[in-house]
Short mmCIF file of C-alpha atoms and ligand atoms in Angstrom, two decimals:
data_model
loop_
_atom_site.label_atom_id
_atom_site.label_comp_id
_atom_site.label_asym_id
_atom_site.label_seq_id
_atom_site.Cartn_x
_atom_site.Cartn_y
_atom_site.Cartn_z
CA MET A 1 9.04 -19.53 17.34
CA GLU A 2 11.58 -20.48 14.79
CA ARG A 3 11.95 -19.14 11.65
CA LYS A 4 10.92 -22.16 9.85
CA GLU A 5 7.86 -22.05 11.94
CA ILE A 6 7.15 -18.47 11.20
CA GLU A 7 7.53 -19.29 7.47
CA GLU A 8 5.08 -22.02 7.85
CA LEU A 9 2.65 -19.97 9.99
CA VAL A 10 2.76 -17.22 7.10
CA ARG A 11 2.27 -19.67 4.31
CA ARG A 12 -0.78 -21.19 6.11
CA ARG A 13 -2.42 -17.95 6.87
CA ILE A 14 -1.79 -16.32 3.39
CA THR A 15 -3.33 -19.43 1.70
CA GLU A 16 -6.44 -19.35 4.49
CA LYS A 17 -7.15 -16.08 3.60
CA LEU A 18 -7.02 -16.21 0.06
CA LYS A 19 -9.05 -19.23 0.05
CA ARG A 20 -11.77 -17.38 2.32
CA THR A 21 -12.06 -14.26 0.85
CA GLY A 22 -10.66 -15.02 -2.57
CA LYS A 23 -8.76 -11.43 -2.44
CA GLU A 24 -5.39 -10.99 -3.86
CA TYR A 25 -2.59 -10.56 -1.72
CA ILE A 26 -1.22 -7.01 -2.20
CA VAL A 27 2.38 -6.01 -2.02
CA ALA A 28 2.99 -2.30 -3.21
CA ALA A 29 6.10 -0.33 -3.95
CA ASN A 30 5.63 3.39 -2.87
CA TRP A 31 9.36 5.27 -4.31
CA LYS A 32 8.28 8.54 -3.19
CA MET A 33 10.84 11.18 -4.85
CA ASN A 34 13.91 8.58 -5.61
CA MET A 35 15.00 6.76 -8.84
CA SER A 36 16.10 7.97 -12.04
CA ALA A 37 14.96 7.03 -15.64
CA LYS A 38 17.92 4.82 -16.25
CA GLU A 39 17.20 2.82 -12.34
CA THR A 40 13.87 2.67 -13.01
CA LYS A 41 14.64 0.94 -16.64
CA ARG A 42 16.97 -1.34 -14.73
CA PHE A 43 14.40 -2.15 -11.98
CA LEU A 44 11.82 -3.42 -14.33
CA ASP A 45 14.03 -5.37 -16.24
CA GLN A 46 14.90 -7.38 -12.92
CA MET A 47 11.11 -7.01 -11.92
CA ASN A 48 10.12 -8.91 -15.54
CA GLU A 49 12.36 -11.51 -14.67
CA THR A 50 11.09 -12.31 -11.30
CA GLU A 51 8.67 -14.90 -10.76
CA ILE A 52 5.62 -13.60 -9.36
CA PRO A 53 2.69 -15.87 -8.32
CA GLN A 54 -0.43 -15.24 -9.38
CA TYR A 55 -2.43 -14.36 -6.32
CA LEU A 56 0.39 -11.80 -5.50
CA LYS A 57 -0.66 -8.56 -6.57
CA THR A 58 2.50 -6.34 -7.07
CA ILE A 59 1.89 -2.93 -7.37
CA ILE A 60 4.54 0.07 -7.80
CA PHE A 61 3.89 3.83 -7.36
CA PRO A 62 6.58 5.79 -9.05
CA PRO A 63 7.24 9.39 -9.32
CA TYR A 64 5.02 11.07 -12.16
CA PRO A 65 7.78 11.47 -14.83
CA TYR A 66 8.54 7.79 -14.95
CA LEU A 67 4.84 6.39 -15.32
CA TYR A 68 5.90 6.10 -19.12
CA ILE A 69 8.47 3.96 -18.60
CA PHE A 70 5.84 1.43 -16.99
CA GLN A 71 3.43 2.12 -19.77
CA LYS A 72 6.15 0.72 -22.32
CA MET A 73 7.66 -1.69 -20.35
CA LEU A 74 4.91 -3.33 -18.19
CA ARG A 75 2.59 -4.39 -21.28
CA TYR A 76 2.87 -8.06 -21.04
CA SER A 77 3.08 -7.82 -17.14
CA ARG A 78 1.41 -8.61 -14.09
CA ILE A 79 2.76 -6.18 -12.33
CA ALA A 80 0.47 -2.91 -11.83
CA TYR A 81 1.24 0.74 -11.45
CA GLY A 82 0.01 3.59 -10.26
CA ALA A 83 0.56 7.25 -9.02
CA GLN A 84 1.67 8.46 -5.47
CA ASP A 85 -1.17 11.39 -5.57
CA ILE A 86 -4.00 12.59 -7.67
CA ALA A 87 -5.84 16.01 -8.27
CA LYS A 88 -9.02 16.10 -6.86
CA GLU A 89 -10.35 18.33 -9.77
CA GLU A 90 -11.05 17.06 -13.20
CA LYS A 91 -9.55 19.87 -15.23
CA GLY A 92 -8.14 23.41 -15.41
CA ALA A 93 -6.02 26.07 -13.90
CA TYR A 94 -4.50 23.70 -11.59
CA THR A 95 -0.88 24.44 -11.98
CA GLY A 96 1.36 20.93 -11.29
CA GLU A 97 -1.59 19.06 -10.91
CA VAL A 98 -2.20 15.63 -12.47
CA SER A 99 -5.71 14.72 -13.12
CA ALA A 100 -7.41 11.29 -12.79
CA ASP A 101 -8.02 11.25 -16.50
CA MET A 102 -4.38 11.81 -17.22
CA LEU A 103 -3.24 9.16 -14.87
CA ALA A 104 -5.76 6.39 -16.47
CA ASP A 105 -4.31 7.51 -19.97
CA MET A 106 -0.84 6.48 -18.68
CA GLY A 107 -2.12 3.23 -17.96
CA CYS A 108 -2.71 3.73 -13.88
CA SER A 109 -4.95 1.55 -12.29
CA TYR A 110 -3.89 2.37 -8.79
CA THR A 111 -3.16 5.98 -7.05
CA LEU A 112 -1.95 6.53 -3.32
CA THR A 113 -4.38 8.96 -1.32
CA GLY A 114 -3.73 10.61 2.00
CA HIS A 115 0.10 9.62 2.00
CA SER A 116 1.25 10.94 5.68
CA GLU A 117 3.69 12.84 3.74
CA ARG A 118 1.33 14.67 1.68
CA ARG A 119 -0.74 15.25 4.59
CA GLY A 120 2.05 16.34 6.84
CA TYR A 121 4.13 18.28 4.74
CA TYR A 122 1.12 19.52 1.95
CA ALA A 123 -1.36 20.12 4.34
CA GLU A 124 -3.67 17.81 3.10
CA THR A 125 -6.75 17.64 5.29
CA PRO A 126 -8.83 14.14 5.85
CA GLN A 127 -11.57 16.42 3.46
CA ILE A 128 -8.95 16.59 0.49
CA VAL A 129 -8.05 13.29 0.77
CA GLY A 130 -11.70 12.03 0.50
CA GLU A 131 -12.30 14.25 -2.38
CA LYS A 132 -9.32 12.79 -4.29
CA THR A 133 -10.45 9.51 -3.31
CA LYS A 134 -13.56 9.83 -4.91
CA ALA A 135 -11.95 11.46 -8.13
CA ALA A 136 -9.90 8.33 -8.56
CA LEU A 137 -12.69 5.88 -8.32
CA ALA A 138 -14.81 7.76 -10.77
CA HIS A 139 -12.14 7.13 -13.29
CA GLY A 140 -11.93 3.60 -12.51
CA ILE A 141 -8.77 4.15 -10.47
CA THR A 142 -8.19 2.04 -7.42
CA PRO A 143 -7.12 4.33 -4.27
CA VAL A 144 -5.00 3.00 -1.54
CA ILE A 145 -6.07 5.24 0.99
CA CYS A 146 -2.92 5.90 3.66
CA ILE A 147 -4.04 6.31 7.22
CA GLY A 148 -1.97 6.49 10.54
CA GLU A 149 -1.31 8.27 13.63
CA THR A 150 1.76 10.29 15.11
CA LEU A 151 3.83 8.95 17.92
CA GLU A 152 2.10 11.03 20.11
CA GLU A 153 -1.38 10.42 19.10
CA ARG A 154 -0.07 6.60 19.69
CA GLN A 155 1.21 7.31 23.01
CA SER A 156 -1.44 9.34 24.56
CA GLY A 157 -3.76 6.70 22.98
CA THR A 158 -5.91 9.22 20.80
CA TYR A 159 -4.74 6.93 17.66
CA LYS A 160 -7.71 5.64 17.71
CA GLU A 161 -10.17 8.84 16.93
CA ILE A 162 -7.61 9.71 14.54
CA LEU A 163 -7.63 6.90 12.44
CA ARG A 164 -11.51 6.77 12.68
CA LEU A 165 -11.45 10.45 11.74
CA GLN A 166 -9.33 9.79 8.33
CA LEU A 167 -11.46 6.83 7.55
CA ASP A 168 -15.15 8.63 7.99
CA ALA A 169 -13.65 11.47 6.00
CA VAL A 170 -13.27 9.07 3.09
CA SER A 171 -16.13 7.41 3.52
CA ALA A 172 -18.21 10.34 4.01
CA GLU A 173 -16.96 11.04 0.09
CA ALA A 174 -16.45 7.72 -1.54
CA GLU A 175 -17.26 4.00 -0.98
CA ILE A 176 -14.77 2.96 1.35
CA ASN A 177 -14.99 -0.65 0.95
CA SER A 178 -13.99 -0.25 -2.93
CA CYS A 179 -10.36 1.18 -1.92
CA ILE A 180 -7.26 -0.46 -0.12
CA ILE A 181 -6.31 0.93 2.75
CA ALA A 182 -2.94 1.21 3.85
CA TYR A 183 -2.52 1.75 7.77
CA GLU A 184 0.96 3.39 7.96
CA PRO A 185 2.05 4.68 11.68
CA VAL A 186 3.87 8.07 10.97
CA TRP A 187 6.29 7.02 13.59
CA ALA A 188 7.75 3.67 11.60
CA ILE A 189 7.80 5.29 8.41
CA GLY A 190 11.35 5.71 7.29
CA THR A 191 12.75 5.32 10.61
CA GLY A 192 13.62 1.44 10.89
CA VAL A 193 10.93 1.17 14.05
CA ILE A 194 7.64 -0.77 13.68
CA PRO A 195 5.12 -1.37 16.32
CA LYS A 196 4.45 -4.75 18.37
CA MET A 197 2.88 -7.33 16.42
CA SER A 198 0.32 -7.17 19.03
CA GLU A 199 -0.09 -2.97 18.27
CA ILE A 200 -0.63 -4.28 14.48
CA ALA A 201 -2.56 -6.69 15.21
CA GLY A 202 -4.90 -4.33 17.32
CA THR A 203 -5.36 -1.77 15.06
CA HIS A 204 -5.94 -3.72 11.78
CA GLU A 205 -8.74 -5.13 13.79
CA PHE A 206 -9.78 -1.96 14.85
CA ILE A 207 -9.70 -0.74 11.25
CA HIS A 208 -11.49 -3.92 10.00
CA SER A 209 -14.31 -2.94 12.37
CA ILE A 210 -14.94 0.22 11.24
CA LEU A 211 -14.75 -0.85 7.52
CA VAL A 212 -17.47 -3.26 8.69
CA SER A 213 -19.72 -0.30 10.21
CA CYS A 214 -19.28 1.46 6.84
CA GLY A 215 -21.30 -1.60 4.81
CA GLY A 216 -18.56 -4.18 4.30
CA ALA A 217 -19.94 -7.65 4.64
CA SER A 218 -17.09 -8.91 6.96
CA GLU A 219 -15.06 -10.98 4.29
CA LYS A 220 -15.63 -8.26 1.40
CA THR A 221 -13.93 -5.11 3.46
CA ALA A 222 -11.33 -3.14 1.76
CA PRO A 223 -8.00 -4.98 2.00
CA ILE A 224 -5.77 -3.39 4.98
CA LEU A 225 -1.87 -3.34 4.21
CA TYR A 226 0.76 -2.60 6.87
CA GLY A 227 2.99 0.13 5.97
CA GLY A 228 6.17 1.54 7.95
CA SER A 229 9.84 0.08 7.78
CA VAL A 230 8.66 -3.19 6.29
CA ASN A 231 11.89 -5.48 5.25
CA GLU A 232 13.00 -8.77 4.13
CA LYS A 233 13.86 -9.49 8.04
CA ASN A 234 10.38 -8.26 9.57
CA VAL A 235 8.10 -9.55 6.56
CA ASN A 236 7.49 -12.69 7.34
CA ASP A 237 6.67 -11.83 11.25
CA ILE A 238 4.07 -9.28 10.28
CA ALA A 239 2.28 -11.21 7.53
CA SER A 240 1.48 -13.75 10.45
CA VAL A 241 -0.79 -11.08 11.79
CA ASP A 242 -4.60 -11.28 11.29
CA TYR A 243 -6.26 -8.65 9.20
CA VAL A 244 -2.88 -7.91 7.46
CA ASP A 245 -4.01 -8.22 3.70
CA GLY A 246 -0.46 -6.90 2.30
CA PHE A 247 2.32 -4.42 2.53
CA LEU A 248 2.83 -0.70 1.22
CA ILE A 249 6.74 -0.61 1.21
CA GLY A 250 9.16 2.54 0.90
CA GLY A 251 12.81 1.98 1.47
CA ALA A 252 12.96 -1.72 0.68
CA SER A 253 11.32 -1.47 -2.63
CA LEU A 254 14.19 0.65 -4.35
CA LYS A 255 16.45 -1.96 -4.87
CA ALA A 256 15.08 -4.97 -7.23
CA GLU A 257 16.87 -7.40 -5.16
CA SER A 258 15.37 -6.56 -1.60
CA PHE A 259 11.66 -5.96 -3.17
CA GLY A 260 12.15 -9.36 -5.35
CA LYS A 261 12.99 -11.01 -1.86
CA ILE A 262 10.18 -9.72 0.01
CA LEU A 263 8.02 -11.37 -2.50
CA LYS A 264 9.90 -14.40 -2.77
CA LEU A 265 9.10 -14.66 1.20
CA LEU A 266 5.45 -14.49 0.39
CA SER A 267 5.16 -16.68 -1.96
CA VAL A 268 3.31 -19.77 -0.78
CA ASP A 269 3.98 -22.03 -3.87
C1 LIG B 301 5.71 4.78 3.10
O1 LIG B 301 6.46 5.90 3.15
O2 LIG B 301 4.83 4.45 2.36
C2 LIG B 301 6.80 3.56 3.61
C3 LIG B 301 6.10 2.47 3.92
O3 LIG B 301 8.31 4.03 3.87
P1 LIG B 301 8.95 2.85 4.43
O4 LIG B 301 8.84 1.50 4.11
O5 LIG B 301 10.42 3.45 4.08
O6 LIG B 301 8.82 3.12 5.87
#
C-alpha cells in the first residue's frame, strides 16, 4: 500500500472508532528516568504551542521530581500527566514510595502500573500490579496497566497464558475496564524491533476478548494501547490495526519534535 493510502486508512479507522465508541484516542509518553528540569520546561513550552485535536488524549509520564513543573506549566492545557509508578499502600513507613494521595495532590490523573521494567528489575509480581492498580482507582487516578510477554514466551507460544495471567491478577483486585491497558511486548521495548502487524492485531484482539470476559460490553472495554519502539515511521501502520486505541511511547517521546510529529500523524482533521 502507498503511504498516502495508509494515512487515509488510518484517518478512516480512527474516525470510525471514535464515532462508534465515543472513546478518546490516547497517545502517552513514558519518559522513564530521562530528562532534566530544563529539558522538561523546554519540552512543555514546545508542547503548549503544538495544536492537538480534541479527540487525542495526550498523557505524559515524567519522573516524579518533575511533576511540579507539569502542575505549574499545564494548568490551562489539555495535556494530562501522571506518574510512572504508585505505592500500593496508603501511607506510612514505606521509604522511597509515593502514594496515590500524593500523586493526586500533584495533579496526576493517570499512573502507569506494571511496566515490564518494574516487573523485571524490581520484582513486581502480577499481584502487586493488581494492588497498585486498585490503589490508583480508589483515588480517582486512571491506571495505564502495562502487560507483555518476553521473546521466549512469544516464541514458545505461551504468551497468551502470560497475558491472561497478568490481566487476571489485576481483575482480581480492580475493575479492569475502568483502566487503560498498554500491550508492550518486552522484546519490542527500546529495541527498534516491532511485532508483525498480524501479531499486533491477533494479540490486541485476544486482549479485547479477555476484557469482554471481565464484564466489559464489547464497545466499552478498556482502551488497548500498543507500546514498544513506536516512532514516526511505524505509527501509522500500527494505528491502522483493529483494536489499537492509541500508543505508549518511550524513546520517541523524549523530543518534542518527534512526539509532536507523531501527534500530527494521528490527527484526522
Ligand atoms: C516503554 O518502555 O513504555 C516504551 C514504549 O519504550 P520504547 O518506545 O522506547 O520502546
